[in-house]
XYZ file of N, CA and C in Angstrom:
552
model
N 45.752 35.664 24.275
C 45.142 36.147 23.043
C 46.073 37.140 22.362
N 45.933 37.384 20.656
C 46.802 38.196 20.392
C 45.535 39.242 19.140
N 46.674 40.065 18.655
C 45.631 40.871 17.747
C 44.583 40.175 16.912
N 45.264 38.809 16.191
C 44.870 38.215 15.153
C 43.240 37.647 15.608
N 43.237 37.538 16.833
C 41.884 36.679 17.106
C 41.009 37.590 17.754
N 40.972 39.177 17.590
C 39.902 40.281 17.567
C 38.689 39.877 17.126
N 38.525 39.168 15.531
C 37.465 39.350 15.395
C 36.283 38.526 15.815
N 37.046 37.281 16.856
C 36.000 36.401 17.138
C 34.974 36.599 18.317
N 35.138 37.747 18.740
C 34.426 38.519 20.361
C 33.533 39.395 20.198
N 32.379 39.290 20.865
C 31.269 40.897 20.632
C 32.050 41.980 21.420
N 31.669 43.215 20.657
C 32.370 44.642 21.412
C 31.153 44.924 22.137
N 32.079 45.518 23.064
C 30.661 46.311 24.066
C 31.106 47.581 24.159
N 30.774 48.525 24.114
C 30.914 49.922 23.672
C 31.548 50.686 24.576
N 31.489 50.115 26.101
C 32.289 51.050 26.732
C 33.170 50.553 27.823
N 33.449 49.060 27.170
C 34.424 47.928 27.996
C 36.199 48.740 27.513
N 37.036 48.470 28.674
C 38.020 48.979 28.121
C 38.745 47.974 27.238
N 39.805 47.852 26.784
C 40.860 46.903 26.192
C 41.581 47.084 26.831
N 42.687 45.714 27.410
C 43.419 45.354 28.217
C 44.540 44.671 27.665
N 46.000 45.106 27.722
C 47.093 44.478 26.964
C 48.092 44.422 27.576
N 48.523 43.569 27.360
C 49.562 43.016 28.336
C 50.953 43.204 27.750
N 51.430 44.191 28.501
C 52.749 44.395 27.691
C 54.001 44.139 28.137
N 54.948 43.516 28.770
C 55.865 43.266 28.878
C 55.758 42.808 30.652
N 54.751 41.895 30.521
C 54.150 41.272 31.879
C 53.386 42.512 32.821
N 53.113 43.873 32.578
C 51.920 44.752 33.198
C 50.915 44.768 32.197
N 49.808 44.860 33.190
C 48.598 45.293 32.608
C 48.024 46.705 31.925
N 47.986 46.744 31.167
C 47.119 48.107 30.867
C 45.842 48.228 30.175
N 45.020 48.896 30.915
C 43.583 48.908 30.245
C 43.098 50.034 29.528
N 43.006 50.206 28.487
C 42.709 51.143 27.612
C 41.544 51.463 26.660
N 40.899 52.805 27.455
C 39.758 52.668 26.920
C 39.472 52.995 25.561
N 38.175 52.580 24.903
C 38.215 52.000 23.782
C 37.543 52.960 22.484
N 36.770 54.286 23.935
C 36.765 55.344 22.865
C 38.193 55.749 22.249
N 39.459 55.690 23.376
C 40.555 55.992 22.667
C 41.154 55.615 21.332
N 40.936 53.865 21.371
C 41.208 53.365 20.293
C 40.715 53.303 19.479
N 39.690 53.579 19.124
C 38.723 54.370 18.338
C 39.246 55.400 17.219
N 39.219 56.534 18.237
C 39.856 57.695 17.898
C 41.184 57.640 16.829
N 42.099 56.125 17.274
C 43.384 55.909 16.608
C 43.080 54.407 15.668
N 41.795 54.209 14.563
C 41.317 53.197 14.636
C 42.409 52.530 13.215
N 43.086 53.542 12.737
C 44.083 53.469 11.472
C 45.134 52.656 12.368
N 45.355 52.623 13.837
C 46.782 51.847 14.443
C 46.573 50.582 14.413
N 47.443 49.664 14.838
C 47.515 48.535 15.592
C 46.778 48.359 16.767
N 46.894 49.247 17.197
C 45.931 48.955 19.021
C 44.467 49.173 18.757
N 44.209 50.713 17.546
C 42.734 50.789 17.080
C 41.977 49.488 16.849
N 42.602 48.540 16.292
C 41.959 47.287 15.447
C 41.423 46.555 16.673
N 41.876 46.655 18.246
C 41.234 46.023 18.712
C 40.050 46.907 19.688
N 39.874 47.706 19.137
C 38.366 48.564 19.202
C 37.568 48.634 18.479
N 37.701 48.396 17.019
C 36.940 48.240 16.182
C 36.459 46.798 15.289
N 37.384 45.889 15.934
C 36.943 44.671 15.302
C 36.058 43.423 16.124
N 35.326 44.270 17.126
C 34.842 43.432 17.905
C 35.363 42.898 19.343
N 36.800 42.457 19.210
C 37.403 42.277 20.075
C 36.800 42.346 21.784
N 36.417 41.334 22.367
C 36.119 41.292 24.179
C 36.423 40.169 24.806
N 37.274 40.463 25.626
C 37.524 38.987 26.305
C 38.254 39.979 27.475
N 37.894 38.754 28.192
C 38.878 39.079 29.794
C 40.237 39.128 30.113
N 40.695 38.210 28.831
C 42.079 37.947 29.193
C 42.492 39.145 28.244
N 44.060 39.674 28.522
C 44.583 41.390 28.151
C 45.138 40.392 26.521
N 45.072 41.019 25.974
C 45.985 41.263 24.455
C 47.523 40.741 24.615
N 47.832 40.447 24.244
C 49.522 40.008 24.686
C 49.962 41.081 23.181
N 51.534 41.947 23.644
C 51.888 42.869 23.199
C 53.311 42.220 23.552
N 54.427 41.912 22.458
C 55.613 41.725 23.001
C 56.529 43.050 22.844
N 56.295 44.063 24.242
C 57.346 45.007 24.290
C 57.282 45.540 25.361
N 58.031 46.593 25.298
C 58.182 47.547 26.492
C 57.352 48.488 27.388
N 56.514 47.638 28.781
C 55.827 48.820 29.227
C 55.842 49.962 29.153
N 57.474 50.660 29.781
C 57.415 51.907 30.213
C 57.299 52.438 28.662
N 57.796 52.230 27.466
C 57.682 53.060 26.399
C 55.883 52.986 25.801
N 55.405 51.629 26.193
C 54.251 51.670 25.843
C 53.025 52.736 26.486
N 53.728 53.073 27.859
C 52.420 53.525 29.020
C 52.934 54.870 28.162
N 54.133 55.464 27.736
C 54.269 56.921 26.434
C 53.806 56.465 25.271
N 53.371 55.829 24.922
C 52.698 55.887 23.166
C 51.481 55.794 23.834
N 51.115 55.465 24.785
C 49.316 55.667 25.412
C 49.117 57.029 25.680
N 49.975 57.881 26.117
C 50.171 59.376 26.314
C 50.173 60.280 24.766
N 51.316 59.711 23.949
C 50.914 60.331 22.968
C 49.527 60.144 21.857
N 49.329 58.964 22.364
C 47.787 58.671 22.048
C 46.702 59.686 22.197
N 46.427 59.756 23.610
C 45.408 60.611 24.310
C 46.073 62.499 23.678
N 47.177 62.883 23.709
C 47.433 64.151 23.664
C 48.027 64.515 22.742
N 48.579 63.506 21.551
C 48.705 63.920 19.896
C 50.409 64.266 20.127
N 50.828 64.579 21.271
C 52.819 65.233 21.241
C 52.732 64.326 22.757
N 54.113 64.638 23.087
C 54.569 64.212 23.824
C 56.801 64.685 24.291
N 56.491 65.176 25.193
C 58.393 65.214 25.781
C 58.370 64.046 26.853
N 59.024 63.187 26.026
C 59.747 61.709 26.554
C 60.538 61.992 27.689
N 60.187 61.523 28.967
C 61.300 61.499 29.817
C 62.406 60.872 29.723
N 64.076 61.626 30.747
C 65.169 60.768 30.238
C 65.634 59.321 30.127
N 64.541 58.841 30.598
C 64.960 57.320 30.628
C 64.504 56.383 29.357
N 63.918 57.407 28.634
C 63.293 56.645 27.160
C 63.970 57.670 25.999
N 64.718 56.679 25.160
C 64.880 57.090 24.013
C 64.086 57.255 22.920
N 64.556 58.849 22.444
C 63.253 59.091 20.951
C 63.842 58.411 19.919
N 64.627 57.729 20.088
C 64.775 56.988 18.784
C 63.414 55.440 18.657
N 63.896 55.140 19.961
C 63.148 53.764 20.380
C 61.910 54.090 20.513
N 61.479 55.516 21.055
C 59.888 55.489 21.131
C 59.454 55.834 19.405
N 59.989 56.370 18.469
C 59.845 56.426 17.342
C 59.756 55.336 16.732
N 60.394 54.523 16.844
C 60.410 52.673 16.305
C 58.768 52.463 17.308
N 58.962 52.561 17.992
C 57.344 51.605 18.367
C 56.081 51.715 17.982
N 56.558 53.358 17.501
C 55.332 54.384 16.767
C 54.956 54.061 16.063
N 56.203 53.523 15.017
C 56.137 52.916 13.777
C 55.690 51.731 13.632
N 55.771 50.502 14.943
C 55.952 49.391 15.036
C 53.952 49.616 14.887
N 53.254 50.236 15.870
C 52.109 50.571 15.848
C 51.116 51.343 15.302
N 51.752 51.321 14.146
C 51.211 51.837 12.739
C 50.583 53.408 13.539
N 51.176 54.037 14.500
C 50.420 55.435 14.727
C 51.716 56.460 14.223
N 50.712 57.804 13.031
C 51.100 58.844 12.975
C 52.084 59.383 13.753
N 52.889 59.881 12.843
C 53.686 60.530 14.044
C 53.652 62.566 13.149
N 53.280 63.325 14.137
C 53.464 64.368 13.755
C 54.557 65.374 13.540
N 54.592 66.189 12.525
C 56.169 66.820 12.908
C 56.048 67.969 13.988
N 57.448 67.875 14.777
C 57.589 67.847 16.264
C 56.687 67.563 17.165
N 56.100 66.719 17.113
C 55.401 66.177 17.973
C 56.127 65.073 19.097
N 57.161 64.828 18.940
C 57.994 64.059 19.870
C 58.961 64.748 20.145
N 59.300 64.797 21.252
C 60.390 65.639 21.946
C 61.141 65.041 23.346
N 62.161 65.059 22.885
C 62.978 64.753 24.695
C 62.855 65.780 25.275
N 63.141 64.706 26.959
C 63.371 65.867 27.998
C 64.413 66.996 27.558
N 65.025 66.568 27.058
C 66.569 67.659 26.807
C 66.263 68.555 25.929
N 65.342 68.513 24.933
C 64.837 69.381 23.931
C 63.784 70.504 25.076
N 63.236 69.579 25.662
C 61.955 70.696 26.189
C 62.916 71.878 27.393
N 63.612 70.669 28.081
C 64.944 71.838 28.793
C 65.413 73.088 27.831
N 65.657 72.770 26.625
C 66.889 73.195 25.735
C 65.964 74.629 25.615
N 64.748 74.318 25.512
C 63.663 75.446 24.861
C 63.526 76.264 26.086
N 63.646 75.611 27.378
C 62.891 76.558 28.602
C 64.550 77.258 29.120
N 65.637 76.843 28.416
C 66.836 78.139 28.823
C 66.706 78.495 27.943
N 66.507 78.255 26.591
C 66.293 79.664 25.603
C 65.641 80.940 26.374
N 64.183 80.554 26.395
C 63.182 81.349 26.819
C 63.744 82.271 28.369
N 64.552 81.546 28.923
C 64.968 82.426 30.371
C 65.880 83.007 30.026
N 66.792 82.356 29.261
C 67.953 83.273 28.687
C 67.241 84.841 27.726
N 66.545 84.976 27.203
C 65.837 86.158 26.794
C 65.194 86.886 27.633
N 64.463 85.837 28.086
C 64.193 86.858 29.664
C 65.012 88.187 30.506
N 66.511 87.342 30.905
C 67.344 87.789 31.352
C 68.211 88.762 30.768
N 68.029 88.775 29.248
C 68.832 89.811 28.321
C 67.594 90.929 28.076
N 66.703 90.446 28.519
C 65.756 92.196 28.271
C 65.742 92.445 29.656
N 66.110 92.054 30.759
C 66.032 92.704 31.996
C 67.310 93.508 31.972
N 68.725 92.669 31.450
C 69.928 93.047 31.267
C 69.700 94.261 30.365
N 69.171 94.828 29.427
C 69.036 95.875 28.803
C 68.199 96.736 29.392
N 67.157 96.642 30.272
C 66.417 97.541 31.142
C 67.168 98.057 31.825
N 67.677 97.488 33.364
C 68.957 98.072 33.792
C 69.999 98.615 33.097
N 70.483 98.339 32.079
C 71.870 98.986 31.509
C 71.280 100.193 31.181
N 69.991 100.671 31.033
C 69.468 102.025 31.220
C 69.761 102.714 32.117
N 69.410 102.187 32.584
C 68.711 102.583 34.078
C 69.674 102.856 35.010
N 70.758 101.916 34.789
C 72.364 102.187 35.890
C 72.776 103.497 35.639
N 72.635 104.138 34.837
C 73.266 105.301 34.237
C 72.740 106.557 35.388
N 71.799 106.299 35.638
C 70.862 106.835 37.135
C 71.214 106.971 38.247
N 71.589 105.558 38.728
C 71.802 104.650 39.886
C 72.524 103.997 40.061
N 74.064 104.069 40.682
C 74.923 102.888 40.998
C 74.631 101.562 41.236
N 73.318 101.910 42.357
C 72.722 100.251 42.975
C 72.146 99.186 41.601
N 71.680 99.878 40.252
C 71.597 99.194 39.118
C 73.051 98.276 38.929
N 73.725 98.807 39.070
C 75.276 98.279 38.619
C 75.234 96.738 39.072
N 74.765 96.723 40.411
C 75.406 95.964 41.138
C 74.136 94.914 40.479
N 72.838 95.011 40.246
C 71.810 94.074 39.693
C 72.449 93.370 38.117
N 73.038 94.155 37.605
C 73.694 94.092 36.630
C 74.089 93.063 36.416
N 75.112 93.076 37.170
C 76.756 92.090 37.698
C 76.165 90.913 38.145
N 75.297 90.905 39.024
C 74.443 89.523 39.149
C 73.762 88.884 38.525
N 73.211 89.384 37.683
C 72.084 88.974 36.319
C 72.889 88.379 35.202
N 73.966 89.399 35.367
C 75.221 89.015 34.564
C 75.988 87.050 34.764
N 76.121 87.254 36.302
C 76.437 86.261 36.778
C 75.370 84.963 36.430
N 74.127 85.172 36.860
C 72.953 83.764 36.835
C 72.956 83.619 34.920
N 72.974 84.486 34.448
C 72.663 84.008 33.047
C 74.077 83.214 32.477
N 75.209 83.569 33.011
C 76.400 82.640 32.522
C 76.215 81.338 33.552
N 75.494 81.595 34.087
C 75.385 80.239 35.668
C 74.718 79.164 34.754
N 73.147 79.737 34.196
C 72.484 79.206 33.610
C 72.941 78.444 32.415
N 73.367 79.250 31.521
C 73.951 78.787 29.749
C 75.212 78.214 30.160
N 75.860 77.675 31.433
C 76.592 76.575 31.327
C 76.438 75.321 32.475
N 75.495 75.446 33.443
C 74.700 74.293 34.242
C 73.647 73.821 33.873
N 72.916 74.880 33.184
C 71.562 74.126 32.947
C 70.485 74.536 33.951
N 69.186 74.452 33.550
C 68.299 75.724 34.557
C 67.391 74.787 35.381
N 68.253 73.983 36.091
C 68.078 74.046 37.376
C 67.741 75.160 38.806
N 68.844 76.062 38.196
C 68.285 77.551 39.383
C 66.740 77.761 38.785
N 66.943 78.246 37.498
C 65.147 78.588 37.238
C 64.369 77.412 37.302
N 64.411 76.076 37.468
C 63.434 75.051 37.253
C 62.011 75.249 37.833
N 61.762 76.061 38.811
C 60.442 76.237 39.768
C 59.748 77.364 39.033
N 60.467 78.147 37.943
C 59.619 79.384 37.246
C 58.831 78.608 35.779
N 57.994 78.364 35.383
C 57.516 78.260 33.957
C 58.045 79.959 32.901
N 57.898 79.632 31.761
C 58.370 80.568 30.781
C 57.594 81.954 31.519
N 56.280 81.754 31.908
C 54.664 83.138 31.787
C 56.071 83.771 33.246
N 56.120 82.655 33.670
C 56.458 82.996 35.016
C 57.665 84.155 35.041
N 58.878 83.601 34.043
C 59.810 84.245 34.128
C 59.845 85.624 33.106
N 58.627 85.645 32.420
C 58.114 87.006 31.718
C 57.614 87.753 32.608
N 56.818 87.106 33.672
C 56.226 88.179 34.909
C 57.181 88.681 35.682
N 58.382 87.689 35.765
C 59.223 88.107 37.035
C 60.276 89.547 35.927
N 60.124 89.607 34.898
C 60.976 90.802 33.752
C 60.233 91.905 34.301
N 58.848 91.563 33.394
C 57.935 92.821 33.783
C 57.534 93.175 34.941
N 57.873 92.651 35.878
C 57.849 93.409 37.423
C 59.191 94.229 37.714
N 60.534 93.406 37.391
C 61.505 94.208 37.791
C 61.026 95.418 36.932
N 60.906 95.267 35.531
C 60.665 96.592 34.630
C 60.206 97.661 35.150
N 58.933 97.616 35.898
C 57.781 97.892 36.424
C 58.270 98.761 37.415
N 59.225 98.011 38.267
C 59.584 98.004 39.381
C 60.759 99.680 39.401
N 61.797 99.319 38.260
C 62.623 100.218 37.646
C 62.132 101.227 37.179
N 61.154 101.236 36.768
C 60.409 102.653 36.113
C 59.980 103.320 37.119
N 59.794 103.160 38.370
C 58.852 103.516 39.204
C 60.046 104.116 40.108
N 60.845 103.619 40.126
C 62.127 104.016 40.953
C 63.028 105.257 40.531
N 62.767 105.380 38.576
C 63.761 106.288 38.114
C 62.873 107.752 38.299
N 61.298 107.615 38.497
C 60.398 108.690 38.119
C 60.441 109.310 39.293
């Protein structure tokens, strides 16, 4: 079966839709398509459409099982094995909205989470550069902080990968915390 022959089936309200995309199955429920009833995939939620056999879709699972993601959650950061160019073409191909920045590569969402540590690390770097003026043993925190943030802005934050952004704001404001308590 393909889109064109939707309208010859009764809908049942809380049957999923099933499409077959590049020989996998996917079943998709139909409040979703609903929700997106302006797309290509909407039309077969709203036009009646029920049958057993899946929708035939000629394309790409893995990019399809991400336009089902950006479906349900409106954005989406594409993992590296899918191009935003190509998931942008399918977007298009499936008549769904696309929002601005709402699509993002892995490399963009990386790009944003060493920003964010890299600031991190330059207000800790300015806490201490206080604070050494005190304490030799600052010096030496210094020189290391010094070290991971050039580690970072030319490997890539792999060392930080296990901290989220909140995370690496908590781990500032503790050393901060930590430093104030030490100079008093």
């Amino acid at each position: 079966l393909n889109l064109k022959d939707l309208s010859e089936h009764p809908i049942h309200a809380m049957d999923p839709v099933s499409f077959n995309v590049g020989g996998k199955i996917f079943q998709v429920s139909r409040y979703l398509l609903k929700k997106h009833s302006e797309t290509m995939l909407g039309t077969a939620a709203s036009s009646g459409y029920s049958s057993p056999e899946p929708i035939f879709l000629d394309g790409d699972a893995a990019i399809f099982a991400q336009v089902l993601i950006y479906l349900r959650h409106g954005n989406i950061t594409l993992p590296v094995t899918i191009s935003k160019d190509m998931f942008i073409k399918e977007l298009v191909y499936y008549d769904v909205a696309i929002g601005p920045g709402s699509v993002k590569s892995e490399s963009e969402g990386r790009f944003m989470l060493i920003e964010n540590q890299t600031r991190v690390l330059e207000k800790i770097n300015e806490n201490l550069s206080v604070l050494s003026k005190f304490d030799p043993c600052f010096q030496k925190i210094i020189k290391n902080l010094s070290v991971l943030s050039t580690f970072d802005q030319c490997y890539g934050s792999q060392f930080y990968s296990g901290y989220s952004e909140e995370g690496m704001g908590k781990l500032a404001d503790d050393i901060h915390r930590k430093l104030h308590e030490h100079t008093k």
